[in-house]
Amino acid sequence: MTTGRAVWLAEDGRKEAPDGTFSQDFLFDLGVPKFPTNSPAPLREVMFNAGSEAVAVTIDRPLGLVFEEKLDGLYTKIVVEEIVPGGNADKAGVLQVGDMLRVTTAVFLVPGVVDVTAWLNPPKASNCKAFFVCDKQNFDKVMSAIQSHVVPVDTPDGVATMGEVGLVLERRASGR
């Protein structure tokens, strides 16, 4: 079984600040029991720099992207260094070299909730698809989050394969 698409841009979710920065809401289809395919989960108020553009995309695996870590003041940022010609990112036709990765979907192992009635037979841990915010994270950790999509996700209908990765990127208008 394969889950559905992972990212939609919520057009009405943009809020501008007086300094030109803005926040943007996104909806992700996480394909997990709490958020079935027809009930996307919100990712609220991701902040973007003034003069930039928010880009949300779902790309089938393998992505066909090369990311690079670059110094940005005190912190590092992860940017698209190359789009592999003919690859899935190229076919999506949305990304550009220089786009900065802000959020990705990832698969996490979540422990089962234990209550007093289940202490003899505790629930098992399950793999869930969730958001991973890339800001101020090291390169290896972000790449591990993207690579985690090879791990199947547990759903009420059984195990689901993550055939795609949801990404939110920031595109600066000029002076990358």
PDB file of C-alpha atoms in Angstrom:
ATOM      1  CA  MET A   1       0.000   0.000   0.000  1.00  0.00           C
ATOM      2  CA  THR A   2       1.266   3.510  -0.796  1.00  0.00           C
ATOM      3  CA  THR A   3       0.053   6.712   0.840  1.00  0.00           C
ATOM      4  CA  GLY A   4      -1.345   9.664  -1.074  1.00  0.00           C
ATOM      5  CA  ARG A   5       0.186  13.046  -1.765  1.00  0.00           C
ATOM      6  CA  ALA A   6       1.964  14.776   1.093  1.00  0.00           C
ATOM      7  CA  VAL A   7       1.773  18.568   0.710  1.00  0.00           C
ATOM      8  CA  TRP A   8      -0.736  21.210  -0.228  1.00  0.00           C
ATOM      9  CA  LEU A   9      -0.281  24.948   0.099  1.00  0.00           C
ATOM     10  CA  ALA A  10      -3.051  26.616   2.070  1.00  0.00           C
ATOM     11  CA  GLU A  11      -3.605  29.785   0.028  1.00  0.00           C
ATOM     12  CA  ASP A  12      -5.439  31.578   2.822  1.00  0.00           C
ATOM     13  CA  GLY A  13      -2.763  30.791   5.413  1.00  0.00           C
ATOM     14  CA  ARG A  14      -0.398  33.719   4.693  1.00  0.00           C
ATOM     15  CA  LYS A  15       0.083  36.402   7.360  1.00  0.00           C
ATOM     16  CA  GLU A  16       2.371  39.371   6.688  1.00  0.00           C
ATOM     17  CA  ALA A  17       4.264  41.276   9.396  1.00  0.00           C
ATOM     18  CA  PRO A  18       5.125  45.015   9.268  1.00  0.00           C
ATOM     19  CA  ASP A  19       8.823  44.229   8.651  1.00  0.00           C
ATOM     20  CA  GLY A  20       7.995  42.316   5.450  1.00  0.00           C
ATOM     21  CA  THR A  21       8.484  38.847   6.915  1.00  0.00           C
ATOM     22  CA  PHE A  22       5.536  36.525   6.623  1.00  0.00           C
ATOM     23  CA  SER A  23       4.258  33.254   7.977  1.00  0.00           C
ATOM     24  CA  GLN A  24       2.557  30.610   5.891  1.00  0.00           C
ATOM     25  CA  ASP A  25       0.355  27.673   6.842  1.00  0.00           C
ATOM     26  CA  PHE A  26       0.623  24.397   4.941  1.00  0.00           C
ATOM     27  CA  LEU A  27      -1.427  21.228   4.937  1.00  0.00           C
ATOM     28  CA  PHE A  28       0.347  17.871   4.772  1.00  0.00           C
ATOM     29  CA  ASP A  29      -1.321  14.563   4.088  1.00  0.00           C
ATOM     30  CA  LEU A  30       0.671  12.484   6.529  1.00  0.00           C
ATOM     31  CA  GLY A  31      -1.114   9.253   5.585  1.00  0.00           C
ATOM     32  CA  VAL A  32      -1.341   8.042   9.173  1.00  0.00           C
ATOM     33  CA  PRO A  33      -4.363   6.934  11.243  1.00  0.00           C
ATOM     34  CA  LYS A  34      -4.876  10.264  13.025  1.00  0.00           C
ATOM     35  CA  PHE A  35      -4.750  12.163   9.721  1.00  0.00           C
ATOM     36  CA  PRO A  36      -6.159   9.993   6.933  1.00  0.00           C
ATOM     37  CA  THR A  37      -5.599  10.960   3.312  1.00  0.00           C
ATOM     38  CA  ASN A  38      -8.710  13.128   3.146  1.00  0.00           C
ATOM     39  CA  SER A  39      -7.856  15.022   6.374  1.00  0.00           C
ATOM     40  CA  PRO A  40      -4.509  16.793   5.959  1.00  0.00           C
ATOM     41  CA  ALA A  41      -2.599  17.883   9.068  1.00  0.00           C
ATOM     42  CA  PRO A  42      -1.767  21.574   9.455  1.00  0.00           C
ATOM     43  CA  LEU A  43       1.749  22.922   9.794  1.00  0.00           C
ATOM     44  CA  ARG A  44       1.175  26.392  11.205  1.00  0.00           C
ATOM     45  CA  GLU A  45       2.997  29.659  10.715  1.00  0.00           C
ATOM     46  CA  VAL A  46       6.311  28.716   9.145  1.00  0.00           C
ATOM     47  CA  MET A  47       8.192  32.058   9.068  1.00  0.00           C
ATOM     48  CA  PHE A  48       9.831  33.335   5.882  1.00  0.00           C
ATOM     49  CA  ASN A  49      12.128  36.290   5.187  1.00  0.00           C
ATOM     50  CA  ALA A  50      10.879  39.492   3.590  1.00  0.00           C
ATOM     51  CA  GLY A  51      10.989  39.346  -0.198  1.00  0.00           C
ATOM     52  CA  SER A  52      11.051  35.568  -0.344  1.00  0.00           C
ATOM     53  CA  GLU A  53       8.563  33.025  -1.628  1.00  0.00           C
ATOM     54  CA  ALA A  54       7.236  29.906   0.100  1.00  0.00           C
ATOM     55  CA  VAL A  55       7.346  26.762  -2.035  1.00  0.00           C
ATOM     56  CA  ALA A  56       5.562  23.539  -1.050  1.00  0.00           C
ATOM     57  CA  VAL A  57       5.998  20.405  -3.129  1.00  0.00           C
ATOM     58  CA  THR A  58       5.592  16.654  -2.995  1.00  0.00           C
ATOM     59  CA  ILE A  59       8.246  14.658  -4.835  1.00  0.00           C
ATOM     60  CA  ASP A  60       8.230  10.927  -5.464  1.00  0.00           C
ATOM     61  CA  ARG A  61      11.270   8.979  -4.295  1.00  0.00           C
ATOM     62  CA  PRO A  62      14.038   9.001  -5.396  1.00  0.00           C
ATOM     63  CA  LEU A  63      13.997  12.791  -5.268  1.00  0.00           C
ATOM     64  CA  GLY A  64      16.652  13.586  -7.863  1.00  0.00           C
ATOM     65  CA  LEU A  65      18.015  16.461  -5.766  1.00  0.00           C
ATOM     66  CA  VAL A  66      21.433  17.320  -4.396  1.00  0.00           C
ATOM     67  CA  PHE A  67      21.403  19.377  -1.178  1.00  0.00           C
ATOM     68  CA  GLU A  68      24.330  21.335   0.224  1.00  0.00           C
ATOM     69  CA  GLU A  69      24.968  22.848   3.635  1.00  0.00           C
ATOM     70  CA  LYS A  70      25.939  26.549   3.540  1.00  0.00           C
ATOM     71  CA  LEU A  71      26.912  28.979   6.265  1.00  0.00           C
ATOM     72  CA  ASP A  72      24.286  31.684   6.901  1.00  0.00           C
ATOM     73  CA  GLY A  73      25.555  33.960   9.670  1.00  0.00           C
ATOM     74  CA  LEU A  74      25.872  31.916  12.852  1.00  0.00           C
ATOM     75  CA  TYR A  75      23.832  29.045  11.501  1.00  0.00           C
ATOM     76  CA  THR A  76      23.879  26.803   8.496  1.00  0.00           C
ATOM     77  CA  LYS A  77      21.143  26.389   5.933  1.00  0.00           C
ATOM     78  CA  ILE A  78      20.467  23.547   3.542  1.00  0.00           C
ATOM     79  CA  VAL A  79      19.931  24.550  -0.055  1.00  0.00           C
ATOM     80  CA  VAL A  80      19.187  22.829  -3.337  1.00  0.00           C
ATOM     81  CA  GLU A  81      22.572  22.590  -5.074  1.00  0.00           C
ATOM     82  CA  GLU A  82      21.515  20.556  -8.097  1.00  0.00           C
ATOM     83  CA  ILE A  83      18.348  19.226  -9.707  1.00  0.00           C
ATOM     84  CA  VAL A  84      19.144  15.993 -11.513  1.00  0.00           C
ATOM     85  CA  PRO A  85      17.978  16.287 -15.144  1.00  0.00           C
ATOM     86  CA  GLY A  86      15.074  13.904 -15.775  1.00  0.00           C
ATOM     87  CA  GLY A  87      14.753  13.079 -12.062  1.00  0.00           C
ATOM     88  CA  ASN A  88      11.562  13.352 -10.013  1.00  0.00           C
ATOM     89  CA  ALA A  89      12.360  16.873  -8.755  1.00  0.00           C
ATOM     90  CA  ASP A  90      12.998  17.993 -12.338  1.00  0.00           C
ATOM     91  CA  LYS A  91       9.675  16.443 -13.417  1.00  0.00           C
ATOM     92  CA  ALA A  92       7.867  18.301 -10.609  1.00  0.00           C
ATOM     93  CA  GLY A  93       9.046  21.532 -12.262  1.00  0.00           C
ATOM     94  CA  VAL A  94       8.779  23.633  -9.100  1.00  0.00           C
ATOM     95  CA  LEU A  95      12.185  23.701  -7.403  1.00  0.00           C
ATOM     96  CA  GLN A  96      15.148  25.881  -8.289  1.00  0.00           C
ATOM     97  CA  VAL A  97      18.834  25.704  -7.427  1.00  0.00           C
ATOM     98  CA  GLY A  98      19.337  27.886  -4.345  1.00  0.00           C
ATOM     99  CA  ASP A  99      15.970  27.124  -2.716  1.00  0.00           C
ATOM    100  CA  MET A 100      16.450  26.723   1.052  1.00  0.00           C
ATOM    101  CA  LEU A 101      14.929  23.640   2.723  1.00  0.00           C
ATOM    102  CA  ARG A 102      12.776  24.641   5.704  1.00  0.00           C
ATOM    103  CA  VAL A 103      10.576  21.602   6.476  1.00  0.00           C
ATOM    104  CA  THR A 104      10.401  18.008   5.305  1.00  0.00           C
ATOM    105  CA  THR A 105       8.207  15.093   6.178  1.00  0.00           C
ATOM    106  CA  ALA A 106       9.966  12.251   7.979  1.00  0.00           C
ATOM    107  CA  VAL A 107       9.163   8.874   9.526  1.00  0.00           C
ATOM    108  CA  PHE A 108       9.598   8.635  13.302  1.00  0.00           C
ATOM    109  CA  LEU A 109       9.302   5.693  15.689  1.00  0.00           C
ATOM    110  CA  VAL A 110       6.686   6.721  18.266  1.00  0.00           C
ATOM    111  CA  PRO A 111       6.279   4.723  21.488  1.00  0.00           C
ATOM    112  CA  GLY A 112       2.812   3.412  22.262  1.00  0.00           C
ATOM    113  CA  VAL A 113       0.793   5.169  24.952  1.00  0.00           C
ATOM    114  CA  VAL A 114       0.725   3.138  28.142  1.00  0.00           C
ATOM    115  CA  ASP A 115      -2.090   3.516  30.646  1.00  0.00           C
ATOM    116  CA  VAL A 116      -2.881   1.554  33.796  1.00  0.00           C
ATOM    117  CA  THR A 117      -5.156  -0.890  31.961  1.00  0.00           C
ATOM    118  CA  ALA A 118      -2.441  -1.868  29.483  1.00  0.00           C
ATOM    119  CA  TRP A 119       0.524  -2.471  31.774  1.00  0.00           C
ATOM    120  CA  LEU A 120       0.468  -6.251  31.243  1.00  0.00           C
ATOM    121  CA  ASN A 121       0.228  -5.917  27.459  1.00  0.00           C
ATOM    122  CA  PRO A 122       1.731  -2.532  26.517  1.00  0.00           C
ATOM    123  CA  PRO A 123       1.052  -1.196  23.022  1.00  0.00           C
ATOM    124  CA  LYS A 124       3.890  -1.513  20.556  1.00  0.00           C
ATOM    125  CA  ALA A 125       5.771   1.420  19.129  1.00  0.00           C
ATOM    126  CA  SER A 126       4.743   2.466  15.629  1.00  0.00           C
ATOM    127  CA  ASN A 127       6.322   4.299  12.719  1.00  0.00           C
ATOM    128  CA  CYS A 128       4.505   7.560  11.962  1.00  0.00           C
ATOM    129  CA  LYS A 129       5.008  10.186   9.284  1.00  0.00           C
ATOM    130  CA  ALA A 130       5.370  13.679  10.737  1.00  0.00           C
ATOM    131  CA  PHE A 131       6.945  17.088  10.174  1.00  0.00           C
ATOM    132  CA  PHE A 132      10.674  17.718  10.582  1.00  0.00           C
ATOM    133  CA  VAL A 133      11.701  21.382  10.806  1.00  0.00           C
ATOM    134  CA  CYS A 134      15.127  21.772   9.186  1.00  0.00           C
ATOM    135  CA  ASP A 135      15.989  25.230  10.551  1.00  0.00           C
ATOM    136  CA  LYS A 136      19.216  25.223  12.602  1.00  0.00           C
ATOM    137  CA  GLN A 137      19.595  21.435  12.228  1.00  0.00           C
ATOM    138  CA  ASN A 138      22.846  19.872  11.092  1.00  0.00           C
ATOM    139  CA  PHE A 139      23.082  18.493   7.575  1.00  0.00           C
ATOM    140  CA  ASP A 140      23.334  14.818   8.561  1.00  0.00           C
ATOM    141  CA  LYS A 141      20.218  15.019  10.722  1.00  0.00           C
ATOM    142  CA  VAL A 142      18.189  16.619   7.903  1.00  0.00           C
ATOM    143  CA  MET A 143      19.412  14.060   5.362  1.00  0.00           C
ATOM    144  CA  SER A 144      18.471  11.265   7.790  1.00  0.00           C
ATOM    145  CA  ALA A 145      14.973  12.726   8.064  1.00  0.00           C
ATOM    146  CA  ILE A 146      14.595  12.703   4.269  1.00  0.00           C
ATOM    147  CA  GLN A 147      16.044   9.181   4.021  1.00  0.00           C
ATOM    148  CA  SER A 148      13.660   7.947   6.738  1.00  0.00           C
ATOM    149  CA  HIS A 149      10.929   7.630   4.098  1.00  0.00           C
ATOM    150  CA  VAL A 150      12.285   4.173   3.245  1.00  0.00           C
ATOM    151  CA  VAL A 151      10.832   2.970   6.578  1.00  0.00           C
ATOM    152  CA  PRO A 152       7.212   1.776   6.217  1.00  0.00           C
ATOM    153  CA  VAL A 153       4.531   3.566   8.255  1.00  0.00           C
ATOM    154  CA  ASP A 154       2.028   1.732  10.460  1.00  0.00           C
ATOM    155  CA  THR A 155      -1.651   2.364   9.632  1.00  0.00           C
ATOM    156  CA  PRO A 156      -4.923   0.697  10.706  1.00  0.00           C
ATOM    157  CA  ASP A 157      -4.927  -1.069   7.315  1.00  0.00           C
ATOM    158  CA  GLY A 158      -1.393  -2.410   7.768  1.00  0.00           C
ATOM    159  CA  VAL A 159       2.012  -1.181   6.747  1.00  0.00           C
ATOM    160  CA  ALA A 160       2.205   1.654   4.185  1.00  0.00           C
ATOM    161  CA  THR A 161       5.177   2.543   2.000  1.00  0.00           C
ATOM    162  CA  MET A 162       6.146   6.206   1.804  1.00  0.00           C
ATOM    163  CA  GLY A 163       6.474   6.756  -1.921  1.00  0.00           C
ATOM    164  CA  GLU A 164       6.952  10.490  -1.669  1.00  0.00           C
ATOM    165  CA  VAL A 165       8.568  13.229   0.410  1.00  0.00           C
ATOM    166  CA  GLY A 166       6.865  16.506   1.316  1.00  0.00           C
ATOM    167  CA  LEU A 167       9.113  19.573   1.274  1.00  0.00           C
ATOM    168  CA  VAL A 168       8.657  23.236   2.185  1.00  0.00           C
ATOM    169  CA  LEU A 169      11.367  25.515   0.810  1.00  0.00           C
ATOM    170  CA  GLU A 170      12.121  29.221   0.847  1.00  0.00           C
ATOM    171  CA  ARG A 171      13.072  30.962  -2.388  1.00  0.00           C
ATOM    172  CA  ARG A 172      14.761  34.304  -1.980  1.00  0.00           C
ATOM    173  CA  ALA A 173      13.752  36.855  -4.592  1.00  0.00           C
ATOM    174  CA  SER A 174      17.314  38.057  -5.186  1.00  0.00           C
ATOM    175  CA  GLY A 175      20.848  37.881  -3.839  1.00  0.00           C
ATOM    176  CA  ARG A 176      20.994  34.214  -2.905  1.00  0.00           C
TER     177      ARG A 176
END
